[in-house]
PDB file of C-alpha atoms and ligand atoms in Angstrom:
ATOM      1  CA  MET B   1       2.429 -20.065 -25.677  1.00  0.00           C
ATOM      2  CA  LYS B   2       1.452 -16.668 -27.053  1.00  0.00           C
ATOM      3  CA  TYR B   3       2.149 -14.850 -30.325  1.00  0.00           C
ATOM      4  CA  LEU B   4       2.667 -11.089 -30.122  1.00  0.00           C
ATOM      5  CA  ASP B   5       3.707  -8.219 -32.333  1.00  0.00           C
ATOM      6  CA  ALA B   6       5.789  -6.687 -29.559  1.00  0.00           C
ATOM      7  CA  LEU B   7       6.985  -7.760 -26.126  1.00  0.00           C
ATOM      8  CA  ILE B   8       8.423  -5.190 -23.762  1.00  0.00           C
ATOM      9  CA  ILE B   9      10.493  -6.226 -20.758  1.00  0.00           C
ATOM     10  CA  GLY B  10      10.018  -3.827 -17.837  1.00  0.00           C
ATOM     11  CA  ALA B  11       7.219  -1.561 -16.571  1.00  0.00           C
ATOM     12  CA  GLY B  12       9.187   1.521 -15.558  1.00  0.00           C
ATOM     13  CA  PHE B  13       9.065   4.926 -17.271  1.00  0.00           C
ATOM     14  CA  SER B  14      10.500   3.476 -20.516  1.00  0.00           C
ATOM     15  CA  GLY B  15       8.385   0.334 -20.758  1.00  0.00           C
ATOM     16  CA  LEU B  16       5.146   2.174 -19.960  1.00  0.00           C
ATOM     17  CA  TYR B  17       5.760   4.783 -22.634  1.00  0.00           C
ATOM     18  CA  GLN B  18       6.774   2.119 -25.148  1.00  0.00           C
ATOM     19  CA  LEU B  19       3.530   0.261 -24.428  1.00  0.00           C
ATOM     20  CA  HIS B  20       1.509   3.393 -25.128  1.00  0.00           C
ATOM     21  CA  CYS B  21       3.381   4.062 -28.392  1.00  0.00           C
ATOM     22  CA  LEU B  22       3.281   0.525 -29.746  1.00  0.00           C
ATOM     23  CA  ARG B  23      -0.231  -0.395 -28.605  1.00  0.00           C
ATOM     24  CA  ASP B  24      -2.091   2.905 -29.011  1.00  0.00           C
ATOM     25  CA  LYS B  25      -0.252   4.609 -31.861  1.00  0.00           C
ATOM     26  CA  LEU B  26       0.969   1.682 -33.968  1.00  0.00           C
ATOM     27  CA  LYS B  27      -1.906  -0.648 -32.980  1.00  0.00           C
ATOM     28  CA  LEU B  28       0.446  -3.539 -32.315  1.00  0.00           C
ATOM     29  CA  ASN B  29      -0.540  -6.501 -30.166  1.00  0.00           C
ATOM     30  CA  THR B  30       1.804  -5.648 -27.285  1.00  0.00           C
ATOM     31  CA  LEU B  31       2.545  -7.131 -23.878  1.00  0.00           C
ATOM     32  CA  VAL B  32       4.797  -5.936 -21.058  1.00  0.00           C
ATOM     33  CA  VAL B  33       6.446  -8.561 -18.846  1.00  0.00           C
ATOM     34  CA  GLU B  34       7.469  -7.233 -15.437  1.00  0.00           C
ATOM     35  CA  GLU B  35       9.299  -9.032 -12.665  1.00  0.00           C
ATOM     36  CA  GLY B  36       7.894  -6.797  -9.909  1.00  0.00           C
ATOM     37  CA  LYS B  37       4.382  -6.938  -8.467  1.00  0.00           C
ATOM     38  CA  ASP B  38       3.422  -3.554  -9.883  1.00  0.00           C
ATOM     39  CA  ILE B  39       4.472  -0.816 -12.284  1.00  0.00           C
ATOM     40  CA  GLY B  40       7.146   1.762 -11.471  1.00  0.00           C
ATOM     41  CA  GLY B  41      10.515   0.141 -12.201  1.00  0.00           C
ATOM     42  CA  THR B  42      13.185   2.048 -10.278  1.00  0.00           C
ATOM     43  CA  TRP B  43      10.475   3.704  -8.197  1.00  0.00           C
ATOM     44  CA  TYR B  44       8.783   0.410  -7.373  1.00  0.00           C
ATOM     45  CA  TRP B  45      12.032  -1.196  -6.142  1.00  0.00           C
ATOM     46  CA  ASN B  46      13.853   1.681  -4.430  1.00  0.00           C
ATOM     47  CA  THR B  47      11.757   2.334  -1.328  1.00  0.00           C
ATOM     48  CA  TYR B  48      14.522   3.029   1.181  1.00  0.00           C
ATOM     49  CA  PRO B  49      13.973   5.960   3.596  1.00  0.00           C
ATOM     50  CA  GLY B  50      14.707   9.252   1.886  1.00  0.00           C
ATOM     51  CA  ALA B  51      14.599   7.908  -1.699  1.00  0.00           C
ATOM     52  CA  ARG B  52      13.725  10.725  -4.046  1.00  0.00           C
ATOM     53  CA  CYS B  53      14.487  12.264  -7.408  1.00  0.00           C
ATOM     54  CA  ASP B  54      17.364  14.674  -7.950  1.00  0.00           C
ATOM     55  CA  SER B  55      16.051  16.018 -11.242  1.00  0.00           C
ATOM     56  CA  GLU B  56      13.655  18.915 -10.879  1.00  0.00           C
ATOM     57  CA  SER B  57      10.127  17.539 -10.827  1.00  0.00           C
ATOM     58  CA  PHE B  58       8.891  19.509 -13.844  1.00  0.00           C
ATOM     59  CA  THR B  59      11.500  17.736 -15.996  1.00  0.00           C
ATOM     60  CA  TYR B  60      10.645  14.274 -14.678  1.00  0.00           C
ATOM     61  CA  GLY B  61       7.399  13.382 -16.418  1.00  0.00           C
ATOM     62  CA  PHE B  62       5.699  12.979 -19.769  1.00  0.00           C
ATOM     63  CA  THR B  63       4.752  15.998 -21.850  1.00  0.00           C
ATOM     64  CA  PHE B  64       3.265  14.386 -24.965  1.00  0.00           C
ATOM     65  CA  SER B  65      -0.323  14.621 -23.654  1.00  0.00           C
ATOM     66  CA  GLU B  66      -1.607  18.039 -22.647  1.00  0.00           C
ATOM     67  CA  LYS B  67      -4.364  16.446 -20.543  1.00  0.00           C
ATOM     68  CA  ILE B  68      -2.007  14.177 -18.593  1.00  0.00           C
ATOM     69  CA  PHE B  69       0.500  16.989 -18.183  1.00  0.00           C
ATOM     70  CA  LYS B  70      -2.022  19.575 -16.965  1.00  0.00           C
ATOM     71  CA  ASN B  71      -3.892  17.277 -14.582  1.00  0.00           C
ATOM     72  CA  TRP B  72      -0.821  16.496 -12.506  1.00  0.00           C
ATOM     73  CA  THR B  73       0.870  18.936 -10.130  1.00  0.00           C
ATOM     74  CA  TRP B  74       4.209  18.268  -8.476  1.00  0.00           C
ATOM     75  CA  LYS B  75       4.157  19.674  -4.947  1.00  0.00           C
ATOM     76  CA  GLU B  76       7.898  19.474  -4.363  1.00  0.00           C
ATOM     77  CA  ARG B  77      10.878  20.496  -6.440  1.00  0.00           C
ATOM     78  CA  TYR B  78      12.535  17.092  -5.908  1.00  0.00           C
ATOM     79  CA  PRO B  79       9.715  14.557  -5.409  1.00  0.00           C
ATOM     80  CA  LYS B  80       9.858  11.567  -3.101  1.00  0.00           C
ATOM     81  CA  GLN B  81       9.840   7.979  -4.350  1.00  0.00           C
ATOM     82  CA  ASN B  82       6.212   7.358  -3.308  1.00  0.00           C
ATOM     83  CA  VAL B  83       5.054  10.485  -5.148  1.00  0.00           C
ATOM     84  CA  ILE B  84       6.836   9.470  -8.361  1.00  0.00           C
ATOM     85  CA  LEU B  85       5.245   6.039  -8.048  1.00  0.00           C
ATOM     86  CA  LYS B  86       1.866   7.742  -7.617  1.00  0.00           C
ATOM     87  CA  TYR B  87       2.555   9.781 -10.754  1.00  0.00           C
ATOM     88  CA  LEU B  88       3.339   6.627 -12.747  1.00  0.00           C
ATOM     89  CA  LYS B  89       0.148   4.984 -11.476  1.00  0.00           C
ATOM     90  CA  TYR B  90      -1.819   8.067 -12.521  1.00  0.00           C
ATOM     91  CA  PHE B  91      -0.129   7.943 -15.953  1.00  0.00           C
ATOM     92  CA  SER B  92      -0.827   4.232 -16.311  1.00  0.00           C
ATOM     93  CA  ASN B  93      -4.480   4.618 -15.280  1.00  0.00           C
ATOM     94  CA  GLU B  94      -5.050   7.477 -17.716  1.00  0.00           C
ATOM     95  CA  LEU B  95      -3.842   5.320 -20.597  1.00  0.00           C
ATOM     96  CA  LYS B  96      -5.242   2.021 -19.238  1.00  0.00           C
ATOM     97  CA  LEU B  97      -1.837   0.421 -19.525  1.00  0.00           C
ATOM     98  CA  LYS B  98      -2.135  -2.291 -16.872  1.00  0.00           C
ATOM     99  CA  LYS B  99      -4.398  -4.517 -18.934  1.00  0.00           C
ATOM    100  CA  ASN B 100      -1.424  -5.250 -21.202  1.00  0.00           C
ATOM    101  CA  ILE B 101       1.094  -5.934 -18.434  1.00  0.00           C
ATOM    102  CA  VAL B 102       1.848  -9.238 -16.704  1.00  0.00           C
ATOM    103  CA  PHE B 103       3.474  -8.929 -13.266  1.00  0.00           C
ATOM    104  CA  ASN B 104       5.541 -11.319 -11.157  1.00  0.00           C
ATOM    105  CA  GLU B 105       7.145 -12.729 -14.260  1.00  0.00           C
ATOM    106  CA  LYS B 106      10.835 -12.547 -15.068  1.00  0.00           C
ATOM    107  CA  VAL B 107      12.236 -12.989 -18.563  1.00  0.00           C
ATOM    108  CA  ILE B 108      15.020 -15.543 -18.345  1.00  0.00           C
ATOM    109  CA  SER B 109      15.881 -15.997 -22.009  1.00  0.00           C
ATOM    110  CA  ALA B 110      15.303 -14.415 -25.394  1.00  0.00           C
ATOM    111  CA  LYS B 111      16.436 -16.114 -28.562  1.00  0.00           C
ATOM    112  CA  TYR B 112      15.988 -14.869 -32.102  1.00  0.00           C
ATOM    113  CA  ILE B 113      14.754 -17.568 -34.469  1.00  0.00           C
ATOM    114  CA  GLU B 114      15.986 -16.468 -37.856  1.00  0.00           C
ATOM    115  CA  LYS B 115      13.954 -18.830 -40.016  1.00  0.00           C
ATOM    116  CA  ASN B 116      10.697 -17.444 -38.514  1.00  0.00           C
ATOM    117  CA  ASN B 117      11.876 -13.862 -37.931  1.00  0.00           C
ATOM    118  CA  LEU B 118      10.603 -14.102 -34.376  1.00  0.00           C
ATOM    119  CA  TRP B 119      11.958 -13.804 -30.864  1.00  0.00           C
ATOM    120  CA  LYS B 120      11.282 -16.710 -28.540  1.00  0.00           C
ATOM    121  CA  VAL B 121      11.037 -15.342 -25.001  1.00  0.00           C
ATOM    122  CA  GLN B 122      10.860 -17.539 -21.910  1.00  0.00           C
ATOM    123  CA  THR B 123      10.023 -16.601 -18.345  1.00  0.00           C
ATOM    124  CA  ASN B 124      10.605 -18.037 -14.896  1.00  0.00           C
ATOM    125  CA  ASN B 125       6.921 -19.068 -14.806  1.00  0.00           C
ATOM    126  CA  LYS B 126       7.626 -21.393 -17.738  1.00  0.00           C
ATOM    127  CA  LYS B 127       5.656 -19.153 -20.125  1.00  0.00           C
ATOM    128  CA  LYS B 128       6.727 -18.897 -23.757  1.00  0.00           C
ATOM    129  CA  TYR B 129       6.091 -15.909 -25.987  1.00  0.00           C
ATOM    130  CA  TYR B 130       6.848 -15.469 -29.683  1.00  0.00           C
ATOM    131  CA  THR B 131       7.200 -11.881 -30.797  1.00  0.00           C
ATOM    132  CA  LYS B 132       8.275  -9.922 -33.844  1.00  0.00           C
ATOM    133  CA  TYR B 133       9.713  -7.044 -31.814  1.00  0.00           C
ATOM    134  CA  LEU B 134      11.458  -7.300 -28.468  1.00  0.00           C
ATOM    135  CA  ILE B 135      12.039  -4.129 -26.447  1.00  0.00           C
ATOM    136  CA  CYS B 136      14.310  -4.426 -23.422  1.00  0.00           C
ATOM    137  CA  ALA B 137      13.194  -1.530 -21.214  1.00  0.00           C
ATOM    138  CA  VAL B 138      15.041  -3.052 -18.270  1.00  0.00           C
ATOM    139  CA  GLY B 139      16.705   0.127 -17.021  1.00  0.00           C
ATOM    140  CA  SER B 140      19.998  -0.121 -15.226  1.00  0.00           C
ATOM    141  CA  LEU B 141      19.197   0.775 -11.628  1.00  0.00           C
ATOM    142  CA  SER B 142      16.443  -1.681 -10.771  1.00  0.00           C
ATOM    143  CA  SER B 143      18.633  -4.745 -10.452  1.00  0.00           C
ATOM    144  CA  ILE B 144      20.806  -4.922  -7.372  1.00  0.00           C
ATOM    145  CA  ASN B 145      24.499  -5.593  -7.028  1.00  0.00           C
ATOM    146  CA  LEU B 146      25.445  -7.173  -3.725  1.00  0.00           C
ATOM    147  CA  PRO B 147      29.042  -6.423  -2.746  1.00  0.00           C
ATOM    148  CA  LYS B 148      31.327  -9.420  -2.171  1.00  0.00           C
ATOM    149  CA  ILE B 149      32.389  -8.538   1.374  1.00  0.00           C
ATOM    150  CA  LYS B 150      34.595 -11.121   3.038  1.00  0.00           C
ATOM    151  CA  GLY B 151      32.747 -12.793   5.938  1.00  0.00           C
ATOM    152  CA  ILE B 152      29.331 -11.391   4.909  1.00  0.00           C
ATOM    153  CA  ASN B 153      27.739 -14.828   5.403  1.00  0.00           C
ATOM    154  CA  GLN B 154      28.801 -14.890   9.042  1.00  0.00           C
ATOM    155  CA  PHE B 155      27.136 -11.535   9.820  1.00  0.00           C
ATOM    156  CA  LYS B 156      24.321 -12.165  12.334  1.00  0.00           C
ATOM    157  CA  GLY B 157      22.455  -8.860  12.010  1.00  0.00           C
ATOM    158  CA  GLN B 158      19.988  -7.681   9.374  1.00  0.00           C
ATOM    159  CA  LEU B 159      21.274  -7.011   5.861  1.00  0.00           C
ATOM    160  CA  HIS B 160      19.371  -4.741   3.499  1.00  0.00           C
ATOM    161  CA  HIS B 161      20.087  -3.390   0.051  1.00  0.00           C
ATOM    162  CA  SER B 162      18.663   0.057  -0.764  1.00  0.00           C
ATOM    163  CA  GLY B 163      17.133  -1.370  -3.948  1.00  0.00           C
ATOM    164  CA  ARG B 164      15.264  -4.130  -2.025  1.00  0.00           C
ATOM    165  CA  TRP B 165      14.358  -2.281   1.145  1.00  0.00           C
ATOM    166  CA  PRO B 166      11.861  -4.241   3.310  1.00  0.00           C
ATOM    167  CA  ARG B 167       8.427  -2.848   2.516  1.00  0.00           C
ATOM    168  CA  LYS B 168       7.184  -2.604   6.126  1.00  0.00           C
ATOM    169  CA  LYS B 169      10.202  -0.530   7.237  1.00  0.00           C
ATOM    170  CA  ASN B 170      10.006   2.184   4.629  1.00  0.00           C
ATOM    171  CA  LYS B 171       8.204   4.863   6.649  1.00  0.00           C
ATOM    172  CA  LEU B 172      10.179   8.109   6.528  1.00  0.00           C
TER     173      LEU B 172
HETATM  174  C1  FAD J 201      17.346   6.455  -6.123  1.00  0.00           C
HETATM  175  C2  FAD J 201      17.295   6.813  -7.580  1.00  0.00           C
HETATM  176  C3  FAD J 201      17.180   8.131  -7.972  1.00  0.00           C
HETATM  177  C4  FAD J 201      17.130   8.475  -9.307  1.00  0.00           C
HETATM  178  N1  FAD J 201      16.981   9.788  -9.635  1.00  0.00           N
HETATM  179  C5  FAD J 201      16.908  10.142 -10.938  1.00  0.00           C
HETATM  180  C6  FAD J 201      16.744  11.512 -11.312  1.00  0.00           C
HETATM  181  O1  FAD J 201      16.684  12.382 -10.462  1.00  0.00           O
HETATM  182  N2  FAD J 201      16.664  11.811 -12.627  1.00  0.00           N
HETATM  183  C7  FAD J 201      16.764  10.857 -13.594  1.00  0.00           C
HETATM  184  O2  FAD J 201      16.686  11.185 -14.774  1.00  0.00           O
HETATM  185  N3  FAD J 201      16.916   9.552 -13.265  1.00  0.00           N
HETATM  186  C8  FAD J 201      16.987   9.165 -11.975  1.00  0.00           C
HETATM  187  N4  FAD J 201      17.150   7.853 -11.650  1.00  0.00           N
HETATM  188  C9  FAD J 201      17.270   6.881 -12.738  1.00  0.00           C
HETATM  189  C10 FAD J 201      15.957   6.139 -13.013  1.00  0.00           C
HETATM  190  O3  FAD J 201      16.270   4.777 -12.939  1.00  0.00           O
HETATM  191  C11 FAD J 201      15.436   6.521 -14.399  1.00  0.00           C
HETATM  192  O4  FAD J 201      15.142   7.911 -14.409  1.00  0.00           O
HETATM  193  C12 FAD J 201      14.158   5.785 -14.823  1.00  0.00           C
HETATM  194  O5  FAD J 201      13.248   5.609 -13.757  1.00  0.00           O
HETATM  195  C13 FAD J 201      14.488   4.460 -15.483  1.00  0.00           C
HETATM  196  O6  FAD J 201      13.321   3.955 -16.046  1.00  0.00           O
HETATM  197  P1  FAD J 201      13.356   2.676 -16.971  1.00  0.00           P
HETATM  198  O7  FAD J 201      11.954   2.348 -17.322  1.00  0.00           O
HETATM  199  O8  FAD J 201      14.326   2.880 -18.079  1.00  0.00           O
HETATM  200  O9  FAD J 201      13.998   1.515 -16.066  1.00  0.00           O
HETATM  201  P2  FAD J 201      13.533   0.983 -14.623  1.00  0.00           P
HETATM  202  O10 FAD J 201      12.743   1.987 -13.894  1.00  0.00           O
HETATM  203  O11 FAD J 201      14.789   0.463 -13.996  1.00  0.00           O
HETATM  204  O12 FAD J 201      12.563  -0.218 -14.977  1.00  0.00           O
HETATM  205  C14 FAD J 201      13.031  -1.429 -15.481  1.00  0.00           C
HETATM  206  C15 FAD J 201      12.033  -2.521 -15.106  1.00  0.00           C
HETATM  207  O13 FAD J 201      12.418  -3.708 -15.788  1.00  0.00           O
HETATM  208  C16 FAD J 201      12.146  -4.802 -14.947  1.00  0.00           C
HETATM  209  N5  FAD J 201      12.992  -5.906 -15.379  1.00  0.00           N
HETATM  210  C17 FAD J 201      14.345  -5.923 -15.500  1.00  0.00           C
HETATM  211  N6  FAD J 201      14.778  -7.110 -15.938  1.00  0.00           N
HETATM  212  C18 FAD J 201      13.645  -7.871 -16.093  1.00  0.00           C
HETATM  213  C19 FAD J 201      13.411  -9.205 -16.526  1.00  0.00           C
HETATM  214  N7  FAD J 201      14.430  -9.998 -16.907  1.00  0.00           N
HETATM  215  N8  FAD J 201      12.152  -9.664 -16.578  1.00  0.00           N
HETATM  216  C20 FAD J 201      11.101  -8.867 -16.208  1.00  0.00           C
HETATM  217  N9  FAD J 201      11.247  -7.587 -15.784  1.00  0.00           N
HETATM  218  C21 FAD J 201      12.504  -7.109 -15.731  1.00  0.00           C
HETATM  219  C22 FAD J 201      12.518  -4.315 -13.557  1.00  0.00           C
HETATM  220  O14 FAD J 201      11.860  -5.071 -12.552  1.00  0.00           O
HETATM  221  C23 FAD J 201      12.024  -2.874 -13.616  1.00  0.00           C
HETATM  222  O15 FAD J 201      10.719  -2.760 -13.101  1.00  0.00           O
HETATM  223  C24 FAD J 201      17.216   7.484 -10.315  1.00  0.00           C
HETATM  224  C25 FAD J 201      17.355   6.138  -9.910  1.00  0.00           C
HETATM  225  C26 FAD J 201      17.392   5.807  -8.568  1.00  0.00           C
HETATM  226  C27 FAD J 201      17.542   4.364  -8.189  1.00  0.00           C
END
């Protein structure tokens, strides 16, 4: 059981920036809980061949820190998934974000306890957190939606979803 000022769900672009703001600017005791094994969110999960950004690279990054901005150069106009992931790792290292992130942990419930003015958050690893602020930076494109195709269970071949592409087959 752990008491926090702020708990953030998700370590993608949004969760990482929230961690920086809450921990470094507001000095709150903050923790990120992430289901994946590493940071990146969308760009951690979507590793299918050809995955890349369709926003121009110069618009797809943080500009609040001159140092972080100037020390990174996009080499392509529309960067590939692995390059965006590299960018987020660079960003996270610069701000030492990982020390306040727990990985491989999925939030399965969040209940607001009015009498204590606290959120009670539970995870699949049976951990319990109590937090004043709860930030759901869960994105919308990291979770997968499997289509209900009739007879899908009888299919004998390999089935892959673009959002859970097998890691060893992702060479372009
Ligand atoms: C192929 C692709 C291309 C895209 N191209 C662009 C583009 O060109 N321009 C653009 O602006 N956007 C693009 N997007 C959208 C992209 O998702 C966002 O730009 C951005 O990365 C979202 O960041 P986020 O932090 O809000 O959410 P995400 O990156 O989705 O991160 C959410 C995180 O929350 C975690 N999470 C969710 N639920 C739980 C839980 N219960 N417990 C623990 N962890 C949890 C997930 O594992 C995930 O890591 C693209 C998306 C995809 C899939």
